[in-house]
XYZ file of N, CA, C and O in Angstrom:
552
model
N -87.474 37.256 -1.995
C -86.030 37.873 -2.307
C -85.060 38.704 -1.614
O -84.017 38.222 -1.693
N -85.756 39.538 -0.720
C -84.738 40.195 0.135
C -84.228 39.278 1.152
O -83.115 39.446 1.321
N -84.937 37.847 1.526
C -84.236 36.884 2.495
C -83.134 36.310 1.711
O -82.283 35.928 2.169
N -83.680 35.893 0.349
C -82.007 35.454 -0.447
C -81.047 36.519 -0.533
O -80.136 35.759 -0.458
N -81.496 37.547 -0.700
C -80.163 38.211 -0.776
C -79.354 38.369 0.557
O -77.932 38.123 0.618
N -79.835 38.624 1.459
C -79.409 38.682 2.722
C -78.335 37.355 3.260
O -77.466 37.205 3.516
N -79.190 36.247 2.847
C -78.681 34.553 3.170
C -77.252 34.766 2.192
O -76.129 34.242 2.400
N -77.484 35.180 0.967
C -75.999 35.166 0.077
C -75.355 35.884 0.412
O -73.875 35.615 0.690
N -75.224 37.427 0.862
C -74.349 38.080 1.450
C -74.036 37.580 2.595
O -72.530 37.790 2.821
N -74.551 37.074 3.618
C -73.880 36.311 5.213
C -73.140 35.185 4.506
O -72.338 35.143 4.935
N -73.381 34.282 3.833
C -72.674 33.089 3.348
C -71.239 33.783 2.673
O -70.526 33.091 2.986
N -71.522 34.668 2.084
C -70.047 35.438 1.278
C -69.206 35.746 2.266
O -67.875 35.626 2.351
N -69.758 36.735 3.171
C -69.136 37.176 4.363
C -68.407 36.027 5.119
O -67.077 35.942 5.709
N -69.161 34.946 5.493
C -68.663 33.618 6.443
C -67.479 33.227 5.634
O -66.621 32.501 5.949
N -67.843 32.903 4.223
C -66.822 32.213 3.567
C -65.397 32.862 3.218
O -64.598 32.168 2.938
N -65.446 33.961 3.660
C -64.321 35.077 3.032
C -63.044 34.456 4.023
O -63.186 34.211 5.130
N -62.014 34.179 3.452
C -60.622 34.047 4.024
C -59.871 35.149 4.605
O -59.190 35.873 3.768
N -60.108 35.158 6.033
C -59.611 36.690 6.470
C -58.435 36.313 7.592
O -57.946 37.284 8.098
N -57.919 35.163 7.686
C -57.110 34.728 8.405
C -55.406 35.252 8.305
O -54.883 35.744 8.966
N -55.022 35.819 6.824
C -54.242 36.389 6.782
C -54.000 37.868 7.281
O -53.129 38.786 7.523
N -55.395 38.173 7.717
C -55.303 39.763 8.316
C -54.920 39.459 9.895
O -54.357 40.609 10.408
N -54.804 38.444 10.148
C -54.512 38.180 11.739
C -52.930 37.905 11.700
O -52.891 37.840 13.012
N -52.345 37.652 11.433
C -51.368 37.144 11.027
C -50.162 38.459 11.364
O -50.630 39.229 10.816
N -49.268 38.301 12.212
C -48.080 39.373 12.855
C -47.330 39.491 11.570
O -47.297 38.658 10.742
N -46.524 40.565 11.200
C -46.001 40.574 10.478
C -44.618 39.891 10.603
O -44.163 39.624 11.628
N -44.256 39.500 9.339
C -43.622 38.195 8.914
C -41.882 38.376 8.663
O -41.259 37.732 8.002
N -41.793 39.814 8.569
C -40.518 40.432 8.232
C -39.046 39.921 8.718
O -39.103 39.563 9.738
N -38.158 40.226 8.370
C -37.042 39.719 8.994
C -36.448 40.450 10.272
O -35.785 40.160 11.036
N -37.114 41.743 10.480
C -37.142 42.342 11.654
C -38.148 42.140 12.742
O -38.544 42.889 13.595
N -39.094 40.982 12.602
C -40.365 40.816 13.553
C -39.769 40.621 15.034
O -40.819 40.773 15.658
N -38.822 40.197 15.393
C -38.206 40.123 16.481
C -36.985 40.903 16.909
O -35.866 40.371 16.277
N -37.176 41.914 17.443
C -35.726 42.895 17.345
C -35.112 42.985 18.777
O -36.068 43.500 19.685
N -33.820 42.988 18.891
C -33.162 42.732 20.246
C -33.361 44.576 20.688
O -32.897 45.305 19.798
N -34.054 45.111 21.948
C -33.620 46.180 22.507
C -32.258 46.258 23.166
O -31.954 45.629 24.101
N -31.483 47.059 22.841
C -30.028 47.152 23.191
C -29.692 48.370 24.110
O -29.143 47.875 25.268
N -30.685 49.201 24.273
C -30.849 50.096 25.424
C -32.306 50.510 25.648
O -32.716 51.199 24.445
N -32.676 50.924 26.826
C -33.680 51.377 26.983
C -33.650 52.546 28.177
O -33.361 51.550 29.488
N -34.024 53.667 28.329
C -34.189 54.709 29.810
C -35.308 55.035 29.566
O -35.749 55.597 28.581
N -35.723 55.469 30.849
C -37.137 55.996 30.977
C -37.075 56.630 32.446
O -36.578 56.036 33.394
N -37.188 58.079 32.708
C -37.205 58.566 33.795
C -38.422 59.815 33.643
O -38.366 60.633 32.897
N -39.457 59.675 34.830
C -40.752 60.362 34.816
C -40.305 61.327 36.282
O -40.528 60.484 37.453
N -40.748 62.405 36.361
C -40.467 63.095 37.541
C -41.734 63.424 38.105
O -43.003 63.888 37.238
N -41.949 64.169 39.494
C -43.003 64.117 39.927
C -43.364 65.800 39.317
O -44.972 66.025 39.286
N -42.448 66.572 38.890
C -42.979 67.427 38.405
C -43.585 67.929 36.885
O -43.868 68.693 36.324
N -43.477 66.391 36.469
C -44.119 66.379 34.912
C -42.984 66.005 34.123
O -43.485 66.045 32.921
N -41.746 66.566 34.293
C -40.736 66.471 33.257
C -40.454 64.827 33.151
O -40.674 64.158 34.171
N -39.687 64.499 32.160
C -39.382 63.360 31.759
C -38.208 63.244 30.713
O -37.931 63.954 29.826
N -37.435 62.126 30.946
C -36.941 61.515 29.404
C -37.149 60.312 29.276
O -37.182 59.326 30.229
N -36.697 59.996 27.845
C -36.780 58.625 27.484
C -35.726 58.488 26.395
O -35.485 59.256 25.636
N -35.435 57.382 26.346
C -34.230 56.733 25.038
C -34.331 55.288 25.062
O -34.816 54.695 25.793
N -34.252 55.182 23.549
C -34.037 53.586 23.428
C -33.207 53.547 22.123
O -33.204 54.192 20.923
N -32.471 52.212 21.924
C -31.952 51.830 20.395
C -32.349 50.430 20.311
O -32.221 49.725 21.345
N -32.443 50.105 19.282
C -32.478 48.533 18.945
C -31.598 48.166 17.947
O -30.653 48.936 17.319
N -31.722 46.937 17.685
C -30.345 46.071 17.213
C -30.453 46.380 15.624
O -29.412 46.251 14.994
N -31.719 46.760 15.166
C -32.048 47.249 13.697
C -31.636 48.408 13.182
O -31.760 48.978 12.393
N -31.144 49.249 14.341
C -30.305 50.487 14.056
C -31.624 51.722 14.164
O -31.361 52.763 14.293
N -32.867 51.306 14.723
C -33.722 52.401 15.290
C -33.508 52.982 16.398
O -32.739 52.340 17.217
N -33.306 54.359 16.729
C -33.193 55.023 18.222
C -34.068 55.982 18.062
O -34.282 56.513 17.171
N -34.219 56.295 19.434
C -35.097 57.715 19.871
C -34.626 58.009 21.103
O -34.534 57.289 21.902
N -34.925 59.405 21.380
C -34.620 60.111 22.604
C -35.577 61.432 22.495
O -35.914 61.757 21.589
N -35.968 61.454 23.789
C -37.069 62.948 24.288
C -36.924 63.297 25.359
O -36.786 62.349 26.445
N -36.972 64.483 25.402
C -37.025 64.893 26.958
C -38.558 66.093 26.788
O -38.454 66.679 25.783
N -39.107 66.403 27.988
C -40.128 67.070 28.158
C -40.395 67.524 29.605
O -39.821 67.427 30.288
N -41.077 68.678 29.451
C -41.478 69.453 30.967
C -42.705 70.113 30.471
O -43.280 70.427 29.603
N -43.145 70.575 31.658
C -44.553 71.462 31.772
C -43.796 72.892 31.882
O -43.127 73.325 32.721
N -44.619 73.568 30.961
C -44.220 75.244 31.134
C -45.640 76.208 31.354
O -46.662 75.754 31.129
N -45.466 76.907 31.853
C -46.465 78.052 32.155
C -46.773 79.063 31.065
O -45.739 79.666 30.675
N -47.574 78.987 30.185
C -47.852 79.917 29.148
C -48.318 81.141 29.787
O -47.790 82.296 29.427
N -49.229 81.170 30.400
C -49.557 82.314 31.266
C -50.458 81.844 32.597
O -50.320 80.665 32.931
N -51.159 82.958 33.219
C -51.443 82.561 34.817
C -52.329 81.127 34.626
O -52.677 80.807 35.507
N -53.280 81.045 33.693
C -54.439 80.225 33.468
C -54.106 79.083 32.744
O -54.908 77.798 32.518
N -53.095 79.195 31.839
C -52.722 77.858 30.996
C -51.175 77.356 31.374
O -50.326 78.072 30.984
N -51.137 76.126 31.183
C -49.574 75.314 31.125
C -49.794 74.420 29.775
O -50.587 74.061 29.002
N -48.680 74.312 29.245
C -48.301 73.077 27.843
C -47.274 72.329 28.306
O -46.134 72.759 29.242
N -47.357 71.241 27.856
C -46.180 70.262 27.579
C -45.069 70.541 26.586
O -45.794 70.771 25.560
N -44.001 70.630 26.869
C -43.296 70.994 25.569
C -42.137 69.819 25.737
O -41.675 69.048 26.668
N -41.752 69.346 24.201
C -40.637 68.055 24.610
C -39.815 68.676 23.067
O -39.965 69.176 22.261
N -38.920 67.933 23.344
C -37.398 67.768 22.184
C -37.230 66.515 22.291
O -36.678 66.084 22.917
N -36.759 66.403 20.999
C -36.175 64.987 21.022
C -35.743 64.555 19.378
O -35.624 65.678 18.360
N -35.581 63.295 19.107
C -34.895 62.872 17.965
C -35.195 61.286 17.368
O -35.147 60.633 18.904
N -35.413 60.945 16.086
C -34.910 59.094 16.174
C -34.700 59.366 15.095
O -34.525 59.977 13.954
N -34.087 57.809 14.765
C -33.384 57.672 13.619
C -33.803 56.318 13.194
O -33.931 55.281 14.175
N -33.705 55.937 11.882
C -34.160 54.818 11.361
C -33.458 54.586 9.857
O -33.102 55.393 9.362
N -33.605 53.221 9.445
C -33.428 53.168 8.001
C -34.439 53.128 7.171
O -35.271 51.967 7.738
N -34.818 53.641 6.071
C -36.058 53.584 5.270
C -35.921 51.964 4.592
O -34.817 51.416 4.615
N -37.295 51.763 3.983
C -37.023 50.422 3.062
C -36.404 50.711 1.987
O -35.906 49.606 1.524
N -35.777 51.664 1.756
C -35.045 51.664 0.492
C -33.625 51.843 1.101
O -32.768 52.407 0.031
N -33.149 51.657 2.298
C -31.750 51.691 2.597
C -31.053 52.817 2.833
O -30.222 53.148 3.472
N -31.849 54.010 2.802
C -31.654 55.692 3.188
C -31.816 55.573 4.669
O -32.663 55.542 4.904
N -30.512 56.418 5.168
C -30.652 56.720 6.761
C -31.714 58.117 6.876
O -31.552 58.757 6.384
N -32.473 57.720 7.975
C -33.360 59.005 8.140
C -33.020 59.372 9.586
O -33.270 58.767 10.508
N -33.215 60.412 9.718
C -32.640 61.619 11.013
C -33.644 62.536 11.217
O -33.532 63.291 10.407
N -34.478 62.629 12.303
C -35.466 63.583 12.320
C -35.083 64.342 14.090
O -35.106 63.443 14.949
N -35.240 65.540 13.837
C -34.998 66.147 14.860
C -36.240 66.886 15.136
O -36.612 67.692 14.319
N -36.795 67.250 16.582
C -37.997 68.005 16.471
C -38.290 68.619 17.815
O -37.474 68.287 19.048
N -39.332 69.488 17.950
C -39.513 70.069 19.274
C -41.193 70.116 18.909
O -41.479 70.543 17.939
N -41.803 69.835 20.178
C -43.118 69.965 20.085
C -43.507 70.506 21.290
O -43.078 70.506 22.454
N -44.437 72.026 21.256
C -44.713 72.742 22.081
C -45.821 73.401 21.699
O -46.962 72.917 20.807
N -46.349 74.696 22.532
C -47.724 75.201 22.217
C -47.975 75.799 20.855
O -48.905 76.129 20.368
N -46.587 75.698 19.951
C -46.751 75.998 18.608
C -47.036 75.061 17.582
O -46.776 74.867 16.452
N -46.859 73.512 17.887
C -47.220 72.256 17.397
C -45.821 71.300 17.263
O -44.886 71.964 18.111
N -45.940 70.863 16.432
C -44.835 69.758 16.329
C -44.087 70.215 15.145
O -44.434 70.851 13.902
N -42.714 70.660 15.332
C -42.095 71.226 14.250
C -40.531 70.110 14.295
O -39.490 70.375 14.745
N -40.811 69.334 13.025
C -39.751 68.685 12.611
C -38.782 69.048 11.726
O -38.695 70.332 11.134
N -37.324 68.651 12.027
C -36.462 69.337 10.986
C -35.479 67.717 10.763
O -35.321 67.028 11.235
N -34.831 67.933 9.742
C -34.217 66.384 8.914
C -34.402 66.090 7.754
O -34.655 66.814 6.966
N -34.261 64.584 7.616
C -34.441 64.161 6.600
C -35.997 63.851 6.107
O -36.470 62.438 6.357
N -36.993 64.623 6.021
C -38.384 64.668 6.111
C -38.588 64.196 4.987
O -38.078 64.499 3.735
N -39.636 63.254 4.608
C -39.738 62.711 3.107
C -40.858 63.846 2.507
O -41.563 64.728 3.398
N -40.564 63.841 1.105
C -41.494 64.689 0.455
C -42.505 64.030 -0.276
O -42.366 63.071 -0.741
N -43.860 64.811 -0.360
C -44.932 63.882 -0.816
C -44.715 64.047 -2.319
O -43.943 65.001 -3.202
N -45.076 63.155 -2.934
C -45.220 63.317 -4.534
C -46.206 64.426 -4.870
O -46.826 64.688 -4.411
N -46.249 64.846 -6.357
C -46.440 65.878 -6.598
C -48.060 65.566 -7.109
O -48.516 64.675 -7.224
N -48.706 66.732 -6.997
C -50.459 66.577 -7.072
C -50.429 66.274 -8.705
O -50.248 66.780 -9.276
N -51.537 64.939 -8.683
C -51.737 64.643 -10.054
C -52.295 65.932 -10.673
O -53.151 66.931 -10.425
N -51.835 66.571 -12.377
C -52.492 67.427 -12.959
C -54.088 67.505 -12.964
O -54.698 68.710 -12.611
N -54.856 66.580 -12.736
C -56.312 66.391 -12.785
C -56.835 67.022 -11.563
O -57.801 67.977 -11.574
N -56.470 66.532 -10.576
C -56.589 67.110 -9.257
C -56.211 68.246 -9.099
O -56.998 69.477 -8.577
N -54.980 68.831 -9.393
C -54.750 70.306 -9.186
C -55.719 71.286 -10.260
O -56.054 72.227 -9.665
N -56.138 70.547 -11.119
C -57.261 71.492 -12.343
C -58.430 71.696 -11.290
O -58.952 72.855 -11.221
N -58.671 70.424 -10.643
C -60.015 70.485 -9.868
C -59.931 71.620 -8.675
O -60.694 72.366 -8.308
N -58.716 71.485 -8.029
C -58.486 72.469 -6.949
C -58.596 73.949 -7.317
O -58.943 74.987 -6.755
N -57.733 74.152 -8.380
C -57.680 75.663 -8.965
C -59.146 75.846 -9.486
O -59.643 77.324 -9.046
N -60.009 75.016 -9.768
C -61.543 75.631 -10.618
C -62.309 75.911 -9.009
O -63.215 77.174 -9.164
N -62.021 75.264 -8.121
C -62.817 75.036 -6.828
C -62.339 76.784 -6.194
O -63.120 77.364 -5.951
N -61.134 76.611 -6.096
C -60.796 77.885 -5.678
C -61.025 79.509 -6.399
O -61.284 80.542 -5.864
N -61.168 79.474 -7.630
C -61.607 80.080 -8.609
C -63.158 80.601 -8.880
O -63.673 81.260 -9.004
N -63.873 79.412 -8.087
C -65.620 79.453 -8.119
C -66.032 78.972 -6.917
O -66.464 78.073 -6.358
N -65.626 79.823 -5.869
C -65.948 79.438 -4.432
C -67.616 79.146 -4.445
O -68.317 80.159 -5.027
N -68.116 78.484 -3.370
C -69.709 78.286 -3.395
C -70.206 79.423 -2.692
O -69.512 79.879 -1.741
N -71.467 79.803 -3.452
C -72.037 80.837 -2.950
C -72.647 80.311 -1.593
O -73.416 79.156 -1.660
N -73.041 81.206 -0.641
C -73.798 80.742 0.697
C -75.097 81.211 0.066
O -75.441 81.591 -0.625
N -75.989 79.814 0.514
C -77.389 79.574 0.595
C -78.146 80.652 0.850
O -77.807 80.956 2.461
N -79.065 81.278 0.523
C -79.955 82.165 1.247
C -80.870 81.464 2.260
O -81.396 80.465 1.920
N -80.661 82.081 3.532
C -81.389 81.454 4.534
C -82.624 82.405 4.929
O -82.277 83.622 5.119
N -83.911 81.707 4.780
C -84.871 82.304 5.046
C -85.136 82.669 6.525
O -85.195 81.713 7.350
N -85.383 83.877 7.286
C -85.876 83.817 8.538
C -87.252 84.088 8.469
O -87.969 84.954 7.911
N -87.753 83.522 9.586
C -89.270 83.532 9.999
C -89.298 84.732 11.108
O -88.814 84.968 12.051
């Protein structure tokens, strides 16, 4: 019986049509012209880059290394990017990324509200924290 189950599973896996998973994106923008591209990397670790495509996507960033303290350095970057959402809305984001993390500003998407059932479960879990299990010491 086990051999039959394995054989059926193998036959099902082999016969699955997964060719659609290997196809590249076929949308209208599958081949987009690069209108402008610049890049400069310096020996001190600083850099700049910028690009712009014919479909309205653009980005630019500058970064450098900063000394946090005697033993620690961090890379800092600031930049921006722009594109048009699938709904046709222009999106523009400016950001700083440093030892305090990624800090975007601009047309940030807002997540949908948490479903009521999930919120009730979260509220219950917060109101009834799990008690630590008693660990016996030998």
